[in-house]
XYZ file of C-alpha atoms in Angstrom:
355
model
C 45.570 40.061 153.501
C 45.308 41.686 157.172
C 44.045 44.634 157.503
C 47.742 47.272 158.443
C 47.890 48.920 161.817
C 51.567 49.609 163.588
C 53.735 47.829 165.895
C 53.079 50.429 168.139
C 49.582 50.981 167.856
C 48.759 46.896 168.607
C 50.891 47.074 171.573
C 48.736 49.875 172.754
C 46.159 48.140 171.784
C 46.302 45.563 173.537
C 48.107 46.261 176.899
C 44.863 48.296 177.428
C 42.152 45.541 176.465
C 39.957 43.704 179.032
C 41.003 40.474 178.190
C 44.157 41.010 178.386
C 45.791 38.817 181.583
C 47.939 41.796 182.729
C 47.774 41.855 186.465
C 49.262 45.319 186.736
C 48.659 47.103 183.034
C 49.640 50.489 184.041
C 53.882 49.292 184.691
C 53.914 47.712 181.391
C 52.177 50.651 179.526
C 55.077 52.860 181.633
C 57.782 51.491 180.841
C 56.326 51.440 177.106
C 55.395 54.810 177.089
C 59.393 56.009 178.751
C 61.062 53.548 176.269
C 59.463 55.998 173.282
C 60.307 58.693 174.574
C 63.436 57.413 175.416
C 63.768 57.027 171.432
C 62.369 59.818 171.029
C 64.892 62.232 172.682
C 67.750 60.401 171.228
C 68.170 58.540 174.417
C 69.558 54.875 173.802
C 70.584 53.908 177.390
C 67.378 55.090 178.585
C 65.157 53.782 175.700
C 67.768 50.158 176.279
C 66.826 49.737 179.965
C 62.888 50.499 179.243
C 63.067 48.079 176.633
C 64.445 45.413 178.704
C 61.750 46.902 181.618
C 58.828 46.440 179.136
C 60.107 42.327 177.946
C 60.793 41.377 181.321
C 57.061 42.237 182.182
C 55.758 41.240 179.307
C 57.421 37.305 179.368
C 56.060 37.667 183.519
C 52.517 38.986 182.459
C 51.717 37.876 178.574
C 51.204 34.162 177.421
C 53.724 33.434 175.299
C 52.117 32.752 172.251
C 51.020 36.930 172.510
C 52.694 39.077 169.407
C 52.890 42.018 171.754
C 56.569 39.652 173.638
C 57.333 40.135 169.391
C 57.061 43.374 169.676
C 58.466 44.152 172.583
C 61.327 41.930 171.443
C 62.485 43.107 168.496
C 62.240 46.666 170.683
C 64.751 45.153 172.433
C 66.762 43.209 169.912
C 67.258 46.933 168.016
C 68.729 48.232 170.821
C 71.427 45.957 171.919
C 74.651 46.267 171.212
C 77.966 44.208 169.009
C 78.746 43.066 172.134
C 75.446 41.249 172.225
C 74.650 40.233 169.171
C 73.472 36.479 170.397
C 71.064 38.098 172.828
C 69.829 39.771 169.747
C 69.670 37.325 166.718
C 68.479 35.300 169.436
C 65.442 38.005 170.082
C 64.865 38.220 166.347
C 64.110 34.399 166.269
C 62.050 34.438 168.428
C 59.940 37.674 167.026
C 60.001 36.013 163.299
C 58.345 32.787 165.332
C 55.768 34.700 166.723
C 55.069 36.778 163.532
C 54.485 33.957 161.136
C 52.622 32.405 163.455
C 50.094 35.353 163.222
C 50.210 36.905 160.138
C 49.586 35.709 156.355
C 52.772 35.610 154.707
C 51.758 38.953 152.313
C 50.646 40.690 156.127
C 52.598 44.148 155.745
C 53.307 43.641 160.130
C 56.224 41.442 158.707
C 58.057 44.176 157.608
C 57.960 45.741 161.114
C 60.506 42.608 161.745
C 62.539 41.806 158.516
C 63.850 44.996 157.973
C 65.537 45.094 161.520
C 66.196 41.483 161.757
C 67.752 41.199 157.863
C 70.066 44.362 159.045
C 71.472 42.655 162.238
C 72.445 38.522 160.682
C 75.684 38.136 159.036
C 74.167 35.533 156.629
C 74.089 38.282 153.320
C 71.836 35.493 151.337
C 70.085 35.321 154.786
C 69.502 39.107 155.204
C 69.016 39.086 151.571
C 65.984 36.377 150.950
C 63.892 38.642 154.096
C 64.567 41.964 151.486
C 63.325 40.644 149.077
C 60.398 39.408 150.882
C 59.965 42.863 152.196
C 60.241 44.269 148.912
C 57.684 42.337 147.361
C 55.069 42.698 150.460
C 55.517 46.721 150.033
C 55.377 46.395 146.143
C 52.008 44.757 147.201
C 50.633 46.629 149.749
C 49.353 49.756 147.663
C 51.461 52.788 149.719
C 54.529 53.630 147.903
C 56.330 55.385 150.269
C 56.886 52.328 152.351
C 58.092 51.148 149.535
C 60.820 54.138 148.842
C 61.379 53.195 151.974
C 61.820 49.091 152.240
C 63.883 49.861 148.922
C 65.795 52.155 150.731
C 66.904 49.283 153.457
C 67.767 46.980 150.709
C 70.541 48.679 149.174
C 71.763 49.942 152.648
C 71.402 46.208 153.363
C 73.496 44.785 150.828
C 75.177 47.388 148.528
C 78.855 45.906 150.372
C 78.021 42.468 149.853
C 78.724 40.033 146.670
C 75.010 40.337 146.137
C 75.218 43.933 145.097
C 73.217 44.000 142.275
C 72.005 45.461 139.157
C 68.666 45.407 140.575
C 70.098 46.245 144.202
C 71.775 48.563 142.698
C 68.399 50.488 141.125
C 66.689 50.866 144.279
C 67.701 54.219 145.266
C 66.742 55.552 142.361
C 62.991 54.151 141.954
C 62.699 55.279 145.527
C 63.656 58.950 144.606
C 61.134 58.832 142.352
C 58.570 57.734 144.102
C 59.453 61.109 147.232
C 59.008 63.121 144.321
C 55.738 62.092 143.012
C 54.247 61.121 146.617
C 56.281 62.990 149.110
C 55.069 65.910 150.424
C 58.846 68.579 149.783
C 62.307 67.819 151.455
C 61.945 65.084 153.856
C 65.173 62.502 155.635
C 63.888 60.147 153.584
C 64.148 61.789 150.101
C 67.460 63.428 150.368
C 68.966 59.484 151.687
C 67.572 58.921 148.303
C 68.898 61.339 146.323
C 72.140 60.834 147.456
C 72.597 57.119 147.208
C 71.440 57.324 143.893
C 74.281 59.786 143.063
C 76.845 57.686 144.671
C 74.984 54.660 141.909
C 76.055 58.075 139.074
C 79.551 58.270 140.661
C 80.010 53.826 141.160
C 78.571 53.592 137.161
C 81.177 56.570 135.977
C 77.838 58.229 134.883
C 79.810 61.681 136.168
C 77.806 63.959 134.560
C 74.637 62.978 135.805
C 76.054 62.429 139.634
C 77.534 65.965 139.315
C 74.509 67.679 138.730
C 72.465 65.282 141.566
C 74.821 66.323 144.422
C 75.093 69.567 143.715
C 71.212 69.611 144.035
C 71.053 67.816 147.207
C 73.691 71.081 148.475
C 71.761 73.519 147.526
C 68.880 72.037 149.909
C 71.202 71.244 152.251
C 72.392 75.355 152.554
C 69.307 75.964 153.535
C 69.259 73.603 156.523
C 70.572 75.260 160.101
C 72.919 73.450 161.129
C 75.442 71.483 158.663
C 74.377 68.503 157.908
C 76.414 64.818 156.975
C 75.762 64.565 153.559
C 77.613 68.120 153.129
C 80.732 66.387 153.489
C 80.361 63.276 151.546
C 78.768 65.492 148.596
C 81.365 67.775 148.203
C 83.970 64.777 148.507
C 81.705 63.275 145.403
C 81.972 66.382 143.759
C 85.672 66.727 143.434
C 86.000 63.217 142.080
C 82.891 63.783 139.335
C 84.376 67.066 138.287
C 88.121 65.547 138.173
C 86.841 62.538 136.140
C 84.771 65.359 132.974
C 88.396 67.384 133.029
C 86.562 70.355 135.200
C 89.093 71.327 137.653
C 88.539 74.353 138.675
C 84.361 73.275 140.042
C 86.500 70.474 141.431
C 88.934 73.870 143.669
C 85.376 74.848 144.593
C 84.836 71.809 146.779
C 88.225 70.678 147.870
C 88.294 74.459 149.741
C 84.720 73.849 151.172
C 85.222 70.122 152.598
C 88.634 71.927 154.144
C 86.760 74.931 155.482
C 83.866 72.078 156.922
C 83.018 71.835 160.142
C 84.010 69.271 162.027
C 87.192 70.350 160.421
C 89.214 72.075 163.253
C 90.714 75.543 162.417
C 94.418 73.931 161.861
C 92.704 70.828 160.461
C 96.032 69.673 158.247
C 95.040 68.918 154.763
C 93.091 66.648 153.632
C 92.950 63.871 150.358
C 89.657 63.805 148.581
C 90.493 62.995 145.149
C 92.446 59.689 144.577
C 94.120 58.591 140.982
C 95.548 55.410 141.156
C 99.017 54.720 140.362
C 99.372 52.230 136.518
C 101.570 49.213 138.381
C 105.165 49.470 136.002
C 104.690 46.608 132.826
C 107.336 44.780 132.952
C 107.792 44.861 137.079
C 104.804 43.366 136.387
C 106.001 40.673 134.601
C 108.798 39.736 136.151
C 106.846 39.866 139.388
C 108.398 42.506 141.411
C 106.631 44.045 144.752
C 107.676 47.968 145.060
C 107.097 51.136 147.583
C 106.971 54.567 147.033
C 107.704 57.042 149.948
C 107.255 60.791 148.630
C 106.939 64.646 150.191
C 103.734 66.197 148.632
C 103.081 70.331 148.705
C 99.266 70.978 148.301
C 98.881 74.712 147.154
C 95.850 77.188 148.411
C 93.354 75.479 145.944
C 94.327 71.395 146.678
C 96.384 70.815 143.940
C 99.748 68.672 144.081
C 103.837 68.658 143.260
C 105.697 66.055 144.407
C 108.916 68.105 145.980
C 111.100 65.354 147.250
C 111.606 61.282 146.903
C 111.660 60.253 150.900
C 112.446 56.308 149.935
C 111.428 54.354 146.943
C 112.405 50.480 146.045
C 111.702 48.184 142.787
C 113.414 50.627 141.090
C 113.069 54.044 139.428
C 109.463 52.537 137.220
C 107.759 52.583 140.735
C 108.676 56.389 141.454
C 107.571 57.696 138.262
C 104.482 55.425 138.219
C 103.980 57.419 141.897
C 104.344 60.735 140.361
C 102.066 60.563 137.782
C 99.576 59.517 139.933
C 99.630 61.504 142.873
C 100.123 64.761 140.831
C 97.111 64.065 139.572
C 95.880 64.226 143.392
C 92.886 66.492 145.199
C 93.004 67.897 148.274
C 90.480 69.782 150.698
C 93.968 72.108 151.632
C 94.824 73.573 155.253
C 93.044 76.340 156.996
C 94.673 78.591 159.403
C 93.557 81.333 160.553
C 89.838 80.377 158.621
C 91.989 80.225 155.597
C 93.279 78.275 153.044
C 96.856 77.698 153.014
C 100.192 76.223 151.056
C 101.267 72.690 153.341
C 103.508 69.684 152.818
C 102.625 66.089 153.876
C 103.777 62.804 153.548
C 102.523 60.116 150.959
C 103.119 56.017 150.995
C 102.232 54.140 147.648
C 102.251 50.418 148.182
C 103.026 47.437 144.622
C 101.899 44.511 145.045
C 101.472 41.984 142.579
C 99.390 39.508 145.604
């Protein structure tokens, strides 16, 4: 395996090398430096401008086989939006050819392109192959933190596909164990690993373990001086976990927390955060009958629900009964007015379809 050097370092070394064919290396170096600065400033629009410029300069002054072109193409491909999908995929494909011509199959540098390329392509099977190649490389690299990052990226790419498996579901937990052993305290990546592994516990109906982990996440986020996006999601997951555990009092705490959180407005309407699925009436199912029910519900200041009126229904009283049974188990983030939770009404419509 070749010695690992990050792509950014390699790019600078190539540009500054006396043997480079650049007529004016300062121009390309300047464009690349401005691209990096824009990324640090989270200014993707400016970063895109200089990524394009850097690639244009590179293509004009570097040999077509120069690995620096691969780095420049990857930089640009990652910034292109969905309207330029074809161009992004072409850039990734061209860059992959350069990577493969310069590095061994197990070279750590390949991870730099395998992850963003797999994230971009629509072909889930091909993406899985790329991600698993990256996992194999990371496992052999004796770099635990890199392996953890690749594990998280693989999980996020495959979790919503038909290729999601038990092996993939275990990746966040493995990444979390690595961060806890080799990390240096609180980090965004460790927080992501903890959040994703907690979500896996919910999906596997391990609500006790999920609740403990989400509570841990919230305790960490409370130390921050800003509202982290995971805070809202953690509160919502805890409502589900506690309701499934039969602890509505603890769920209430998180319903109210969601209603009071920013970016919700002071007059934010109530929001359902836990929904019990209605059961299809057996007689209607056997007879192939569809149904629809619309009801008015009252949500109290603690997010509990009561059905007050049937507004419309189709299919018979059996559908109404199943709808009411389900919705009265729902939990809401209550409506807030002037900073306080209040009783409010809303409407819910459920459709029952055999198809």
